mmCIF file of C-alpha atoms in Angstrom:
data_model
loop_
_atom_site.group_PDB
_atom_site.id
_atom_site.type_symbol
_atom_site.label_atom_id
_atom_site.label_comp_id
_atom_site.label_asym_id
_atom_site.label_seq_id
_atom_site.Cartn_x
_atom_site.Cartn_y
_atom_site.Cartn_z
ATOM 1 C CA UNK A 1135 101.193 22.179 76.827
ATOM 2 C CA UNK A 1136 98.611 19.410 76.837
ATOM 3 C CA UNK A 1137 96.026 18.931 79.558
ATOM 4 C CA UNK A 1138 96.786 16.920 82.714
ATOM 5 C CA UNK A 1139 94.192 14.254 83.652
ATOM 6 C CA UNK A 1140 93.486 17.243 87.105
ATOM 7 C CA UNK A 1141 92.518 19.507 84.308
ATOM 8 C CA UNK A 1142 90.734 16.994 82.193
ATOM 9 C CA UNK A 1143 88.573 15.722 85.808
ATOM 10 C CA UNK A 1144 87.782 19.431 86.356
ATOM 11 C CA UNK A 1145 86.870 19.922 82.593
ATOM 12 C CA UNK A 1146 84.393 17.213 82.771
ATOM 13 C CA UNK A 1147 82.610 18.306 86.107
ATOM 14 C CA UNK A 1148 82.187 22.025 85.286
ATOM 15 C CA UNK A 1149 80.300 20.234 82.569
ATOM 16 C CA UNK A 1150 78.008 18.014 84.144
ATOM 17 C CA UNK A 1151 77.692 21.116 86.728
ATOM 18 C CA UNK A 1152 76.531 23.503 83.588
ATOM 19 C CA UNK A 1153 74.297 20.460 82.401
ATOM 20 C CA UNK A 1154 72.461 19.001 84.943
ATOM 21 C CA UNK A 1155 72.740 21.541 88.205
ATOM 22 C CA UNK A 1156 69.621 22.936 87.374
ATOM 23 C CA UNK A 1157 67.869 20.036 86.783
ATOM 24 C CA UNK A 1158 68.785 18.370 90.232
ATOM 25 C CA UNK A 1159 68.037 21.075 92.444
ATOM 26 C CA UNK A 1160 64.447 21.167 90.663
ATOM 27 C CA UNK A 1161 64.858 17.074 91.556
ATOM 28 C CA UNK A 1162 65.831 17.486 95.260
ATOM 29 C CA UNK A 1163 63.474 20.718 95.471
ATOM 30 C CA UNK A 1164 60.475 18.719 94.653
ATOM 31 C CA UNK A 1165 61.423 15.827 97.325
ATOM 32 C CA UNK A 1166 61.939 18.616 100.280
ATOM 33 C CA UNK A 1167 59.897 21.421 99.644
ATOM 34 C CA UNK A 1168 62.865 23.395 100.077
ATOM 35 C CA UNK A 1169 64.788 25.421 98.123
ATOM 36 C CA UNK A 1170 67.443 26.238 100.247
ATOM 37 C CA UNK A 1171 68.097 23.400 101.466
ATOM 38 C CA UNK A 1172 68.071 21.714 98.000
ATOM 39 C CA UNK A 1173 70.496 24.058 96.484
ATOM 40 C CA UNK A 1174 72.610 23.180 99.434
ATOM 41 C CA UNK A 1175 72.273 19.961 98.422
ATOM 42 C CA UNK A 1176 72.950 19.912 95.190
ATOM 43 C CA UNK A 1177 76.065 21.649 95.818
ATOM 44 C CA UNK A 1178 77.082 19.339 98.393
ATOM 45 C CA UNK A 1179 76.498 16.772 95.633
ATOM 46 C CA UNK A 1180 78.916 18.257 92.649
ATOM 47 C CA UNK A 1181 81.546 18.403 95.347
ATOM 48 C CA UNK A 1182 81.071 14.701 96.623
ATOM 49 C CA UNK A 1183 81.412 13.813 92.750
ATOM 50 C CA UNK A 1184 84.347 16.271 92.163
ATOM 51 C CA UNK A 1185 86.052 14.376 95.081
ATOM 52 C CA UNK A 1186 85.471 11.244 94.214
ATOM 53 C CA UNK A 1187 87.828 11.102 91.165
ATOM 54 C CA UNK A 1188 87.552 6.984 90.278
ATOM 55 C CA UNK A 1189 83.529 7.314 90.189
ATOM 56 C CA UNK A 1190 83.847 10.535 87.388
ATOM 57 C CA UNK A 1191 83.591 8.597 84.578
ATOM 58 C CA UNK A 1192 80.934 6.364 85.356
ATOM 59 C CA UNK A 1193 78.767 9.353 86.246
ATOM 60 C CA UNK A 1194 79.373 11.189 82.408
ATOM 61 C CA UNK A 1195 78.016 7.722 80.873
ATOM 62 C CA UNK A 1196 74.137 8.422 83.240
ATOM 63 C CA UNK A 1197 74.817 11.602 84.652
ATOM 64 C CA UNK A 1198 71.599 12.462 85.852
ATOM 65 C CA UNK A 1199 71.140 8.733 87.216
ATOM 66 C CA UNK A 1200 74.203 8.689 88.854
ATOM 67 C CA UNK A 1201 73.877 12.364 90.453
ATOM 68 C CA UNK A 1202 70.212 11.544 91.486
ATOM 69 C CA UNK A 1203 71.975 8.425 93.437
ATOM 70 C CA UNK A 1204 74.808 10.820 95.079
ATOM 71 C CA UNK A 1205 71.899 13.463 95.852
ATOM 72 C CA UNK A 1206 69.658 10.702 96.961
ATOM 73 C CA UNK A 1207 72.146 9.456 99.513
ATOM 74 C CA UNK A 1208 72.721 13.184 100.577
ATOM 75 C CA UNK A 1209 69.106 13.673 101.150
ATOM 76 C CA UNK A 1210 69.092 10.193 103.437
ATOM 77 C CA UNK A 1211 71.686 11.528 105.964
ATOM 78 C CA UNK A 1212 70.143 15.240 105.810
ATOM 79 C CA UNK A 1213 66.468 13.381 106.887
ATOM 80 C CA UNK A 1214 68.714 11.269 109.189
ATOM 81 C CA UNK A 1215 70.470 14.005 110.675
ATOM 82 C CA UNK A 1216 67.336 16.161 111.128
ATOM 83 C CA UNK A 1217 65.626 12.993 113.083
ATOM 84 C CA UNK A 1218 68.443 12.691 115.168
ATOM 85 C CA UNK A 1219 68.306 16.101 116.012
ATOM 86 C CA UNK A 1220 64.715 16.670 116.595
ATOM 87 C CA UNK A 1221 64.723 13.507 119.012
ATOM 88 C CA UNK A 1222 67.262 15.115 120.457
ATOM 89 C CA UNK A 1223 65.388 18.495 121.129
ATOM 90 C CA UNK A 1224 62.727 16.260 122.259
ATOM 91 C CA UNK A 1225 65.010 14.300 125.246
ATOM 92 C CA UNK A 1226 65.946 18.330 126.118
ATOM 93 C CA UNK A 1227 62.485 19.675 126.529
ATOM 94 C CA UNK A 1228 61.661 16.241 128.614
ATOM 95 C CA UNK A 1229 64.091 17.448 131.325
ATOM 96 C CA UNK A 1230 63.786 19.602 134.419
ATOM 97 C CA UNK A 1231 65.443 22.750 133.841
ATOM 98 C CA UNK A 1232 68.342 22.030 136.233
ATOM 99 C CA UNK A 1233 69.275 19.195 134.396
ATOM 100 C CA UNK A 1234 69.228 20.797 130.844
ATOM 101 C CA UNK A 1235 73.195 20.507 129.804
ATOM 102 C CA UNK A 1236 75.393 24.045 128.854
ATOM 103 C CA UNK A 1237 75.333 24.718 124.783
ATOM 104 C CA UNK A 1238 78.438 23.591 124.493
ATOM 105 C CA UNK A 1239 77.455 20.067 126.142
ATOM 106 C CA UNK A 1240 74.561 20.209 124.031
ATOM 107 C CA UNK A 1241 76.663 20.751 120.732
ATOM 108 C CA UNK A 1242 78.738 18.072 121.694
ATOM 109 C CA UNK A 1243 76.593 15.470 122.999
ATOM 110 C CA UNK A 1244 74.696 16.426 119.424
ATOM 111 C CA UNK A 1245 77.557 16.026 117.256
ATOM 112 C CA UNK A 1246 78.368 12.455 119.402
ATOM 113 C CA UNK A 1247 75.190 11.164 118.594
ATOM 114 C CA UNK A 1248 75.357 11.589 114.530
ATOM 115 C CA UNK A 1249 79.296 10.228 114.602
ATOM 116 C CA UNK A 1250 77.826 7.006 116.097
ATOM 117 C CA UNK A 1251 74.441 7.127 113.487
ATOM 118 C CA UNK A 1252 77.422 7.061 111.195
ATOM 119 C CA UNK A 1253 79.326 4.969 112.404
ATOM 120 C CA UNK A 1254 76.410 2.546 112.709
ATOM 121 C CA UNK A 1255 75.391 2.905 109.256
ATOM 122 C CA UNK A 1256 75.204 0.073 106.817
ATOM 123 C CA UNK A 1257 74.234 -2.253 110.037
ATOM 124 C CA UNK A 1258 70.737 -3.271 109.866
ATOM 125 C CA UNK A 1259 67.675 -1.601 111.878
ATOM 126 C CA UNK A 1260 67.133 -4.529 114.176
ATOM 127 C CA UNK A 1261 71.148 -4.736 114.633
ATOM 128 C CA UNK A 1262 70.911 -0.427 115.420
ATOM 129 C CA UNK A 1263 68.187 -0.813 117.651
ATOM 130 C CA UNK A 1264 70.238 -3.990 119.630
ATOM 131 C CA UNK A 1265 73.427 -2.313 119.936
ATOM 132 C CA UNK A 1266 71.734 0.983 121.356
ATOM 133 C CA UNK A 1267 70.091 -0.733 123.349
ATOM 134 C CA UNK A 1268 72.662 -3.061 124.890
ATOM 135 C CA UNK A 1269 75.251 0.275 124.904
ATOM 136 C CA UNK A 1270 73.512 3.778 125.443
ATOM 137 C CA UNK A 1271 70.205 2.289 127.689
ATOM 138 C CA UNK A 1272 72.317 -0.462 129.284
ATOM 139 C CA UNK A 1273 69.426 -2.675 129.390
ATOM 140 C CA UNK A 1274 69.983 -6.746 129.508
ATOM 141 C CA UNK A 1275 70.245 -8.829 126.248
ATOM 142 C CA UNK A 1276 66.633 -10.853 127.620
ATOM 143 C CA UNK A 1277 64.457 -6.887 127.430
ATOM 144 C CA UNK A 1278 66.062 -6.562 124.321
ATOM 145 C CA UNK A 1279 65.166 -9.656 122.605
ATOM 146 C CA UNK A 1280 61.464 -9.224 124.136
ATOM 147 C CA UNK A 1281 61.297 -5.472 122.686
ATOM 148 C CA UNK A 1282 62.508 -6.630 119.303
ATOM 149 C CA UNK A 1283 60.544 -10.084 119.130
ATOM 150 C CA UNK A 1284 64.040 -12.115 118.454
ATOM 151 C CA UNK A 1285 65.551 -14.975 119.710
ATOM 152 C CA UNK A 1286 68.490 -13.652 122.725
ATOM 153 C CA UNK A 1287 71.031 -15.295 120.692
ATOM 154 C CA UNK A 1288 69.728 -13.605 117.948
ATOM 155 C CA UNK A 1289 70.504 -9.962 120.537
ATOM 156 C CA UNK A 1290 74.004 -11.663 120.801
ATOM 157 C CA UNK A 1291 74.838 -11.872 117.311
ATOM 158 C CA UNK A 1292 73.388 -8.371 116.433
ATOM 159 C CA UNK A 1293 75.645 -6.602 119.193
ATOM 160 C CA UNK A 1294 78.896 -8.379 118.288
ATOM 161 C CA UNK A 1295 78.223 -7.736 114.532
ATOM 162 C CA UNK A 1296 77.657 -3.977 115.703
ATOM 163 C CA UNK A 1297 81.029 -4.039 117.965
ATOM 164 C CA UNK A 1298 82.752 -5.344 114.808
ATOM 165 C CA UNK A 1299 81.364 -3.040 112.334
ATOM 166 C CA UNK A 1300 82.546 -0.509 115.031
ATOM 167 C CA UNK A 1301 85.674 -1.315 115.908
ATOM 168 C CA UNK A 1302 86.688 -1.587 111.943
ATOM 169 C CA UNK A 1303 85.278 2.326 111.686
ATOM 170 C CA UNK A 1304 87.980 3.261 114.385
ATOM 171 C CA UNK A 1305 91.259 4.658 112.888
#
């Protein structure tokens, strides 16, 4: 009974798992000072490359290259995440006490804010900044071309590039 290409994929990861785990939690351990979040990271990075079955071989040609890219992306969102989250906690402890949403609101209103980070990502900072602007502060295109030193058509084009890049992330 020979091996199916399932068995052969899972064959070749438990490999580059026994190789190089080690190594790239020692990697992501020296760039956050954390070990448990690094191990968590490193997991989280065998399992993105375990999923992602057309990218396998590639990574057993530069394994450590290409799982330093994987856990470099990882470690992006995780700073990106933690940002979001702190600014966040920041906007809470700004507010009077009877405005302070329930935990569930706050959950939610958390878990809104990194969907659209993700959503948004890929779109350049000044494009970000325009589109948050324009949608979440609701302030005119003319304050947001003065607080970004651009041009207002410039405002225009980043907001319907973000709408685009939006409405093509929408099932």
């Amino acid at each position: 009974m020979g091996m199916t290409e399932a068995d052969a994929l899972a064959q070749d990861v438990a490999m580059l798992y026994q190789n190089n785990h080690r190594w790239l939690s020692a990697w992501l351990r020296a760039k956050m000072g954390n070990k448990a979040d690094a191990e968590d990271l490193a997991q989280d990075t065998f399992i993105r490359v375990l999923c992602a079955h057309t990218s396998t071989q590639m990574a057993l040609r530069e394994p450590r290259a290409y799982l330093a890219t994987v856990a470099g992306r990882l470690l992006a969102n995780f700073y990106r995440r933690q940002s979001i989250e702190r600014t966040y906690l920041e906007v809470l402890a700004n507010m009077p006490q009877s405005e302070i949403p329930s935990l569930e609101t706050q959950a939610l209103m958390k878990e809104a804010l990194l969907e659209i980070d993700q959503m948004l990502d890929g779109l350049g900072h000044k494009v970000k900044q325009a589109f948050v602007m324009a949608q979440f502060e609701e302030l005119p295109y003319a304050e947001i071309a003065e607080r970004l030193g651009v041009s207002l058509r410039s405002v225009k084009n980043y907001v319907a590039r973000a709408m685009v890049h939006c409405s093509a992330m929408l099932p």
